[in-house]
Short mmCIF file of N, CA and C in Angstrom, two decimals:
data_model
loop_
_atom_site.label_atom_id
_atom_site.label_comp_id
_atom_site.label_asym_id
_atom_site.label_seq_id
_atom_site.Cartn_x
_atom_site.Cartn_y
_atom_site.Cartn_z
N UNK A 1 0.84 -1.19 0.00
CA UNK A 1 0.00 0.00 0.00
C UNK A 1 0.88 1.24 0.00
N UNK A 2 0.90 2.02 -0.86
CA UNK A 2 1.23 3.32 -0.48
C UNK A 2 0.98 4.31 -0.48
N UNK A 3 1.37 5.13 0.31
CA UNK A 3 0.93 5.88 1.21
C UNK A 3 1.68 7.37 0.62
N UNK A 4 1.14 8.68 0.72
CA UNK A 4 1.61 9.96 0.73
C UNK A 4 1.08 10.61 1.70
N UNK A 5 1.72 11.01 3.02
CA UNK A 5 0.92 12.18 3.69
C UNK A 5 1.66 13.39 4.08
N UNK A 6 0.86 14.27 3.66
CA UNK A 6 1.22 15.73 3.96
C UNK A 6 0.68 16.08 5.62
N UNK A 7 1.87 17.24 5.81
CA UNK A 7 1.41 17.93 7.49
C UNK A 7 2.20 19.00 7.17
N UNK A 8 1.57 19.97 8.25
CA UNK A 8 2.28 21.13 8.56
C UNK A 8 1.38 22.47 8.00
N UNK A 9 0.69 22.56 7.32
CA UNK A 9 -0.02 23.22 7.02
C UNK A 9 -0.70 23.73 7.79
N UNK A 10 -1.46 25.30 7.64
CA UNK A 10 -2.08 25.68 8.52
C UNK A 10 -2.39 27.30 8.17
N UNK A 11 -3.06 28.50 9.47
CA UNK A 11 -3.35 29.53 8.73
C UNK A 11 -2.01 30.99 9.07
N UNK A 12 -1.38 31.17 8.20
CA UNK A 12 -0.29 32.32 8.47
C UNK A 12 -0.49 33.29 8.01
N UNK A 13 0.14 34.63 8.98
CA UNK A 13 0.06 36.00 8.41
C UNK A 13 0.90 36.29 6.80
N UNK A 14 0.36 37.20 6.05
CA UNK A 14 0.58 37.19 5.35
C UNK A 14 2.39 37.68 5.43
N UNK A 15 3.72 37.52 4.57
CA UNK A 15 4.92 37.87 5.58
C UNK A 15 5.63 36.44 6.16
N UNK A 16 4.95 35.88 6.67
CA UNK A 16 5.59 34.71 7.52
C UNK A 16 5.63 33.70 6.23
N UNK A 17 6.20 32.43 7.02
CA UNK A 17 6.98 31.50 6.75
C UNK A 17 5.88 29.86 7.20
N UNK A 18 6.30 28.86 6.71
CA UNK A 18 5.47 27.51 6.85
C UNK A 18 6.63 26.80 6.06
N UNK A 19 6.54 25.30 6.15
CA UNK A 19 7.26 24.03 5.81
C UNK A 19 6.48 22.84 6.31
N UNK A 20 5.69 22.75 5.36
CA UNK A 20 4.55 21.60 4.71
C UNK A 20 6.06 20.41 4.71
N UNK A 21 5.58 19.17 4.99
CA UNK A 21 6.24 18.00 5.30
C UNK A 21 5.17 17.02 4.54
N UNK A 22 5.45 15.93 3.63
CA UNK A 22 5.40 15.00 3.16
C UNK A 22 6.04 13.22 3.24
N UNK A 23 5.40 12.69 4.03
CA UNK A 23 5.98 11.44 4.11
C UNK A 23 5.54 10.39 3.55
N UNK A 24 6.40 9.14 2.75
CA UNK A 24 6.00 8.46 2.03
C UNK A 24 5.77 7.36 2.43
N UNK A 25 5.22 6.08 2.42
CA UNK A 25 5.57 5.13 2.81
C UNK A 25 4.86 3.96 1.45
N UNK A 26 5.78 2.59 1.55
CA UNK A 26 4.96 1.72 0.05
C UNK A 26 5.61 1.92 -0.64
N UNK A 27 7.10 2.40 -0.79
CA UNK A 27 7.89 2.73 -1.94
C UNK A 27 8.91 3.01 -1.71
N UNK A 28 10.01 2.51 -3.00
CA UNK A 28 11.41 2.73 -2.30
C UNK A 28 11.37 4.21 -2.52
N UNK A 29 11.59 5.07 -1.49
CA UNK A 29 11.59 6.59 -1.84
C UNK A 29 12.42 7.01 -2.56
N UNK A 30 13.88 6.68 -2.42
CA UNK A 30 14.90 7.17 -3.03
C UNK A 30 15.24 7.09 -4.98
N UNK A 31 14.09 6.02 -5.51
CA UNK A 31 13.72 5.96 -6.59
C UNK A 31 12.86 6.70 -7.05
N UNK A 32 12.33 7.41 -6.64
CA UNK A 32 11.27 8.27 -6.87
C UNK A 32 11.45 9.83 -6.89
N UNK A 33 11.64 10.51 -8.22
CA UNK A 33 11.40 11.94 -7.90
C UNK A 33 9.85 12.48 -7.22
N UNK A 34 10.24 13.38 -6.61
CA UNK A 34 9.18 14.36 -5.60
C UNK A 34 8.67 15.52 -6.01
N UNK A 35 7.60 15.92 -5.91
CA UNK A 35 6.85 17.47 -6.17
C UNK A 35 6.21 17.61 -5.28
N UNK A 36 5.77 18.77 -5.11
CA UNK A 36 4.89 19.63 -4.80
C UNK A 36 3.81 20.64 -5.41
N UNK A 37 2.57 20.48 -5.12
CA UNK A 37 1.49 20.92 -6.50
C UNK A 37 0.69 21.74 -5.54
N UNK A 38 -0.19 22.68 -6.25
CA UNK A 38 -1.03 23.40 -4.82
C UNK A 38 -1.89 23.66 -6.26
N UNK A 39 -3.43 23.59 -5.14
CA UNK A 39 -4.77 23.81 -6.08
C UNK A 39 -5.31 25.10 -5.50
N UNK A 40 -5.67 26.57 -5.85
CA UNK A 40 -6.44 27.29 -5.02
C UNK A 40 -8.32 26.76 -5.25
N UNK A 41 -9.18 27.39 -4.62
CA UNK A 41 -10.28 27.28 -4.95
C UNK A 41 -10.81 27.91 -5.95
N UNK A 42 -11.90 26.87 -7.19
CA UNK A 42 -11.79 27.28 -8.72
C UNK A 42 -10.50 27.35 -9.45
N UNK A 43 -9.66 26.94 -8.94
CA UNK A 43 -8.36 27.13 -10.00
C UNK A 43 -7.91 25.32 -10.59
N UNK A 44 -7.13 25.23 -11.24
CA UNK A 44 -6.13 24.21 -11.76
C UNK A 44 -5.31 23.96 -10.84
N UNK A 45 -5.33 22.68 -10.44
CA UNK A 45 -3.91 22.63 -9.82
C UNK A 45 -2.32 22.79 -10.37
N UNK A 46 -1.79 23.26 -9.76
CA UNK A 46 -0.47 24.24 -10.40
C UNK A 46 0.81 22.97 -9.62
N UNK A 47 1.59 23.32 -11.02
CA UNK A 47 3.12 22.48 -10.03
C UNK A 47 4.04 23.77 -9.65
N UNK A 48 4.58 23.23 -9.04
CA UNK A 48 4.97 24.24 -7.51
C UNK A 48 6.49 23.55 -7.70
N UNK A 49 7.30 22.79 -7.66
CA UNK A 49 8.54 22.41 -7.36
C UNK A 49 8.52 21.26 -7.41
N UNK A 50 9.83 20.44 -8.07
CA UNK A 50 10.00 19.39 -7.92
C UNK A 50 11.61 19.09 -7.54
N UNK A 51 11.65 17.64 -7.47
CA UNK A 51 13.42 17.52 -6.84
C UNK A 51 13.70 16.14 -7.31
N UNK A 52 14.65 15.90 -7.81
CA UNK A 52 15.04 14.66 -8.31
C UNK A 52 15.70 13.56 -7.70
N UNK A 53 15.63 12.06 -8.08
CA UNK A 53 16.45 11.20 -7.35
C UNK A 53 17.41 11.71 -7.06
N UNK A 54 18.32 12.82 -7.66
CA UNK A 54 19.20 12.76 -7.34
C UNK A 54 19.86 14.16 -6.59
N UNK A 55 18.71 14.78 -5.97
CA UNK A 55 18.48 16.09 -5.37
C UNK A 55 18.73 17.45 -6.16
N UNK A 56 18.29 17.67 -7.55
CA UNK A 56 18.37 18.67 -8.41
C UNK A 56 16.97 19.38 -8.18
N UNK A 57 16.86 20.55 -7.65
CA UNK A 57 15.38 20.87 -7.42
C UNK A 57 14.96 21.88 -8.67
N UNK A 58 13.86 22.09 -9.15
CA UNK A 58 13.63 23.20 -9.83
C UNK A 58 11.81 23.62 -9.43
N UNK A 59 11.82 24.75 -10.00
CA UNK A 59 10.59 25.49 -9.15
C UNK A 59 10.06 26.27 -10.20
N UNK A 60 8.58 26.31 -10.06
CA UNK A 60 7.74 27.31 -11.13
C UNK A 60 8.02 28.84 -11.00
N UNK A 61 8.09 29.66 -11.88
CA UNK A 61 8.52 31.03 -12.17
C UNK A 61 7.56 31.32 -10.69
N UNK A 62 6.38 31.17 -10.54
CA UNK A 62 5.39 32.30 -9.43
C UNK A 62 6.31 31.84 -8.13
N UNK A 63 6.90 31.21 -8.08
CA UNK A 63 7.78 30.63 -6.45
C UNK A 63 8.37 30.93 -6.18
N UNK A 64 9.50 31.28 -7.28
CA UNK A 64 11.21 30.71 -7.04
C UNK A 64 11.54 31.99 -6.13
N UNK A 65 12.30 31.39 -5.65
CA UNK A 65 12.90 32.46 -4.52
C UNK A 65 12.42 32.58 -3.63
N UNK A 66 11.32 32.38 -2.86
CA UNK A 66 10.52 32.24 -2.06
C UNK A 66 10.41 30.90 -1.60
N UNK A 67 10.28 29.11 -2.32
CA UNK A 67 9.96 28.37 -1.84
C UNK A 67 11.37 27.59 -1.58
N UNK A 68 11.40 26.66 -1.50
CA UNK A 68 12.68 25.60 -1.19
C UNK A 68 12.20 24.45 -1.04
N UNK A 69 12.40 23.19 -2.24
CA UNK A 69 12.20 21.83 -1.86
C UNK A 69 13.17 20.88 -1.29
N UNK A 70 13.37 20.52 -0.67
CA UNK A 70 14.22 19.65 -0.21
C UNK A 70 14.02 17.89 0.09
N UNK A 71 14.55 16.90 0.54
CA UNK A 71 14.28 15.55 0.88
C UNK A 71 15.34 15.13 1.35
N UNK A 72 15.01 14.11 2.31
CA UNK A 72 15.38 12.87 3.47
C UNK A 72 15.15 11.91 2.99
N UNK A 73 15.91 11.10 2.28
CA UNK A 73 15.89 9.76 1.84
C UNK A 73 15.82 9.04 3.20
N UNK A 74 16.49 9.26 4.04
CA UNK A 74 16.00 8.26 5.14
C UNK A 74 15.26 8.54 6.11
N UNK A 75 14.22 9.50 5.94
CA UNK A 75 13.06 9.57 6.69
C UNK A 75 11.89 9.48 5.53
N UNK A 76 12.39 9.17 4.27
CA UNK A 76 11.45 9.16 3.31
C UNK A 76 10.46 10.21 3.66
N UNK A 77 10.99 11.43 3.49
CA UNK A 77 10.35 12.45 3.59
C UNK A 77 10.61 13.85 2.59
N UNK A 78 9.66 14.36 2.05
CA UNK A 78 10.19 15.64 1.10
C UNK A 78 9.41 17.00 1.64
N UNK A 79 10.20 18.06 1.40
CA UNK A 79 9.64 19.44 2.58
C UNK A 79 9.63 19.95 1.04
N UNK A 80 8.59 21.16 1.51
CA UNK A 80 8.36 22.29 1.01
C UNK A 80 8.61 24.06 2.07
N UNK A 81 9.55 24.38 1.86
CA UNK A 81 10.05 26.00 2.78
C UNK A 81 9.08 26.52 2.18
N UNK A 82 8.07 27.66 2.46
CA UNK A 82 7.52 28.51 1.97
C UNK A 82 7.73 29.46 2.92
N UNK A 83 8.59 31.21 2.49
CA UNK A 83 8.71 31.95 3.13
C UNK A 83 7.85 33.02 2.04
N UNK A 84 7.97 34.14 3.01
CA UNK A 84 7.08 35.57 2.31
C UNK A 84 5.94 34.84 2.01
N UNK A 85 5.33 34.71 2.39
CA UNK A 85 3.70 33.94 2.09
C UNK A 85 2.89 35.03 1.61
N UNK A 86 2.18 35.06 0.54
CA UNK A 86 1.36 35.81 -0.03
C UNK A 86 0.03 35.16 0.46
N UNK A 87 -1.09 35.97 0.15
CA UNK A 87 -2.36 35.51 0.56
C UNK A 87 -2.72 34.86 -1.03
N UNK A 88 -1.74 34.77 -2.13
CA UNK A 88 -2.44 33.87 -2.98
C UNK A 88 -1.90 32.49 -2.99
N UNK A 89 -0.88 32.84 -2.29
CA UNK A 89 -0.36 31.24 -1.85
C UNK A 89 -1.15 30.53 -1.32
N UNK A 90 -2.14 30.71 -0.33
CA UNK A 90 -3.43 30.35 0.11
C UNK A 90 -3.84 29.00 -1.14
N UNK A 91 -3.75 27.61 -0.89
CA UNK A 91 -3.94 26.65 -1.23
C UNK A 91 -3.93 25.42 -0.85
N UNK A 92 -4.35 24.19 -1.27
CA UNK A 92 -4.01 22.73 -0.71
C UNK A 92 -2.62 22.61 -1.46
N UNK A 93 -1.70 22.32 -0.81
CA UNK A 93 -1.14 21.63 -1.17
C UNK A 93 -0.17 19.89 -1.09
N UNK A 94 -0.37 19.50 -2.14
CA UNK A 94 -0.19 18.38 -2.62
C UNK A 94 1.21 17.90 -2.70
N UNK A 95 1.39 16.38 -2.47
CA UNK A 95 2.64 16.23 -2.35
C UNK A 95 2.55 14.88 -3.75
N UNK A 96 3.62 14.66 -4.57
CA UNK A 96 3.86 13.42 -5.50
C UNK A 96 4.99 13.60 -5.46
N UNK A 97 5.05 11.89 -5.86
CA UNK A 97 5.61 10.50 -6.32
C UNK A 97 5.91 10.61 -7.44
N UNK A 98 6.43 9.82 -8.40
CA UNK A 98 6.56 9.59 -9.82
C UNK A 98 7.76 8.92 -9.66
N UNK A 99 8.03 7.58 -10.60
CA UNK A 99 8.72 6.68 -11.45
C UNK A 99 8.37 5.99 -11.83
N UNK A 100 8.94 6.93 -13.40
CA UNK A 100 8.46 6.17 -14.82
C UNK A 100 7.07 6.51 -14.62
N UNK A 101 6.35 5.37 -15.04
CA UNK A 101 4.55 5.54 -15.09
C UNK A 101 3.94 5.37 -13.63
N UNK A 102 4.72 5.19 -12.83
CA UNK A 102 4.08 4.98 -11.80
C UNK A 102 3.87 6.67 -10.87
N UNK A 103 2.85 7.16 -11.01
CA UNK A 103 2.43 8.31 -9.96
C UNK A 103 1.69 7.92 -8.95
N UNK A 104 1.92 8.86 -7.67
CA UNK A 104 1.11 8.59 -6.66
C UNK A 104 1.08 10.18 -5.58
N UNK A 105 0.02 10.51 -5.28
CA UNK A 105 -0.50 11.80 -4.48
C UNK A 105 -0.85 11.57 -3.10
N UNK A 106 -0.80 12.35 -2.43
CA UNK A 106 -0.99 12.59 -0.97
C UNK A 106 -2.34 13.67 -1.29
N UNK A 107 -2.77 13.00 0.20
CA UNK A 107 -4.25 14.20 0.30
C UNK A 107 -4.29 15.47 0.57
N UNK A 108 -3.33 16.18 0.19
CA UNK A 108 -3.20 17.31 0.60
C UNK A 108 -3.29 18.18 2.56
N UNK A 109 -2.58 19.02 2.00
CA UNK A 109 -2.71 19.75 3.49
C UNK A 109 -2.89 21.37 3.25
N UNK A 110 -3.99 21.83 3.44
CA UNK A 110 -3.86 23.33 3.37
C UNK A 110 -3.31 24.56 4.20
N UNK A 111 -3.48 25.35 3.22
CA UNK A 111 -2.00 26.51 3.52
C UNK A 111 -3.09 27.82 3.59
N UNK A 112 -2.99 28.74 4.42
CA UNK A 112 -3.90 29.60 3.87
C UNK A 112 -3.03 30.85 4.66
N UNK A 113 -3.28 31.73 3.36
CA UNK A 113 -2.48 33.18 4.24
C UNK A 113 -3.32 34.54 4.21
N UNK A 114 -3.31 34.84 5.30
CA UNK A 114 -4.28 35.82 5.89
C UNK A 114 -4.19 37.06 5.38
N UNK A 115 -4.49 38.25 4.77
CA UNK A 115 -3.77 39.35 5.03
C UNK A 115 -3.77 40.61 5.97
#
């Protein structure tokens, strides 16, 4: 069975800082590149950052500089830094899996920023 769960989420002033946590379990993690996706309400879900087996991260133009992905192969775990939080950052966000054809999502954890 595997498993994606997100934590850490929650409601911040607009300004501040959060680090959404993702843990995997059901999979060798370290085979698996990682993302991070966030849906607002009525919108598309958007990709947000990803990081590779082999820890190369890259990040969507609306982020960069602001977010930071990182991973723990041996806590089989992948973070998302979100500093300067905008109130449109305000979203679920989503944690994936991927190798090869195989994808897999976590239920999200929402983020919401106040202003």
């Amino acid at each position: 069975q595997v498993q994606l769960v997100e934590s850490g989420g929650g409601l911040v002033q607009a300004g501040g800082s959060l680090r959404v946590s993702c843990v995997a379990s059901g999979i060798i993690f370290g085979d698996y590149a990682m993302g991070w996706y966030r849906q607002a309400p009525g919108k598309q879900r958007e990709w947000v950052a990803r990081i590779s087996t082999y820890g190369t991260a890259t990040y969507a133009g609306s982020v960069k500089d602001r977010f930071t992905i990182s991973r723990d192969n041996a806590k089989n775990t992948v973070y998302l830094q979100i500093n300067s939080l905008k109130p449109e950052d305000t979203a679920v966000y989503y944690c994936r899996a991927d190798w090869g054809s195989a994808v897999y999502w976590g239920q999200g954890t929402q983020v919401t920023v106040s202003s």
